[in-house]
Coordinates of C-alpha atoms in Angstrom, one line a residue:
X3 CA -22.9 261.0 62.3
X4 CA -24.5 257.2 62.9
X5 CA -26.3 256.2 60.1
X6 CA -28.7 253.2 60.4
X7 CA -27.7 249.8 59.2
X8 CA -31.5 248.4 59.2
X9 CA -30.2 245.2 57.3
X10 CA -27.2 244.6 59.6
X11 CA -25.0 245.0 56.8
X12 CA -22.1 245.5 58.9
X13 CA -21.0 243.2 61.8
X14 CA -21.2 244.0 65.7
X15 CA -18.7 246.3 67.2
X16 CA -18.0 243.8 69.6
X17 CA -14.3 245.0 70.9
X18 CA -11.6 241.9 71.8
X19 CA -9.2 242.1 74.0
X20 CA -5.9 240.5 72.1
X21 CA -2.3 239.8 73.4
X22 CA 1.0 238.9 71.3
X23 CA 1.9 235.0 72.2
X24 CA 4.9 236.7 74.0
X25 CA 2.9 238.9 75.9
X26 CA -0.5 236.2 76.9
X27 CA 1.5 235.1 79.9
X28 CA 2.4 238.7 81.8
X29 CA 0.2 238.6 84.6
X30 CA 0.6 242.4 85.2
X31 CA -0.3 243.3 81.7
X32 CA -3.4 240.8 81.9
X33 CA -4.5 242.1 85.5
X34 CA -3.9 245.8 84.0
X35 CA -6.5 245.0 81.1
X36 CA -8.9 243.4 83.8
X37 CA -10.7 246.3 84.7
X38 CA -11.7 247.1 80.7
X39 CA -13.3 243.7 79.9
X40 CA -17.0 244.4 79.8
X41 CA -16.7 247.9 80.4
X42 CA -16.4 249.8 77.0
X43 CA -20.0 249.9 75.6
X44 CA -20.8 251.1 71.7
X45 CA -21.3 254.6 72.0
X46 CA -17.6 255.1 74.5
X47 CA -15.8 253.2 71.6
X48 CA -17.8 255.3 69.0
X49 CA -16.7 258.6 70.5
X50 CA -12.8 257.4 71.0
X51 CA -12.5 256.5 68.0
X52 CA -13.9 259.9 66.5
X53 CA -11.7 261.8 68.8
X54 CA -8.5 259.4 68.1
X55 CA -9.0 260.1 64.4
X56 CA -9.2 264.0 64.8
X57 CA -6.0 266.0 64.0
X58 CA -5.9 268.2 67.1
X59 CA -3.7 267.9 70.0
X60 CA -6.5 266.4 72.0
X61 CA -6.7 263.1 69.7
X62 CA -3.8 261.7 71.0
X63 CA -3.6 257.9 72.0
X64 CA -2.6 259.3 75.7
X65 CA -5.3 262.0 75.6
X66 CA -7.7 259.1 74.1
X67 CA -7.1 256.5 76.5
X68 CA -7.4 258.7 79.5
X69 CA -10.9 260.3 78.3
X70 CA -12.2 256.4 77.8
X71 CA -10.7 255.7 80.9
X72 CA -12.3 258.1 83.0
X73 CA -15.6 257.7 80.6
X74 CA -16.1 254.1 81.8
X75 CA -15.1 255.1 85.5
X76 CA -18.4 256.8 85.4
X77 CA -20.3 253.5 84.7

C-alpha cells in the first residue's frame, strides 16, 4: 500500500544512475545503461521493488530486472 505523504515528508524517488570510478569509463557498460535513463517512472520502481523484496522464486534480481525491463519496453 501507498500512503500519502501530503507534507512531503519524504524526498522524491528520483532513481540515479551511479558507476564505481573503475567502472565510469566502460563505454559498453555506459551504452548498456543508455536505454534506462528516463525510462523508469514511480510506479515501475514502486512495483520492482515490491516484487524484489518478496521471498518467492519470482523476486529474484534476474526475474526483477527482466519484468522492469520488459515493463518500460511498453512505454
Amino acid at each position: 500500500m501507498v500512503l500519502a505523504d501530503p507534507k512531503v515528508a519524504i524526498p522524491p524517488y528520483d532513481a540515479v544512475v551511479l558507476l564505481a570510478p573503475k567502472r565510469a569509463d566502460d563505454q559498453v557498460l555506459r551504452a548498456a545503461l543508455q536505454p534506462l535513463l528516463g525510462k523508469i517512472d514511480i510506479t515501475q520502481m514502486r512495483e520492482a521493488n515490491l516484487r524484489a523484496g518478496d521471498n518467492d522464486k519470482n523476486s529474484s534480481p534476474d526475474t526483477v530486472a527482466h519484468w522492469l525491463w520488459d515493463a518500460i519496453g511498453k512505454k
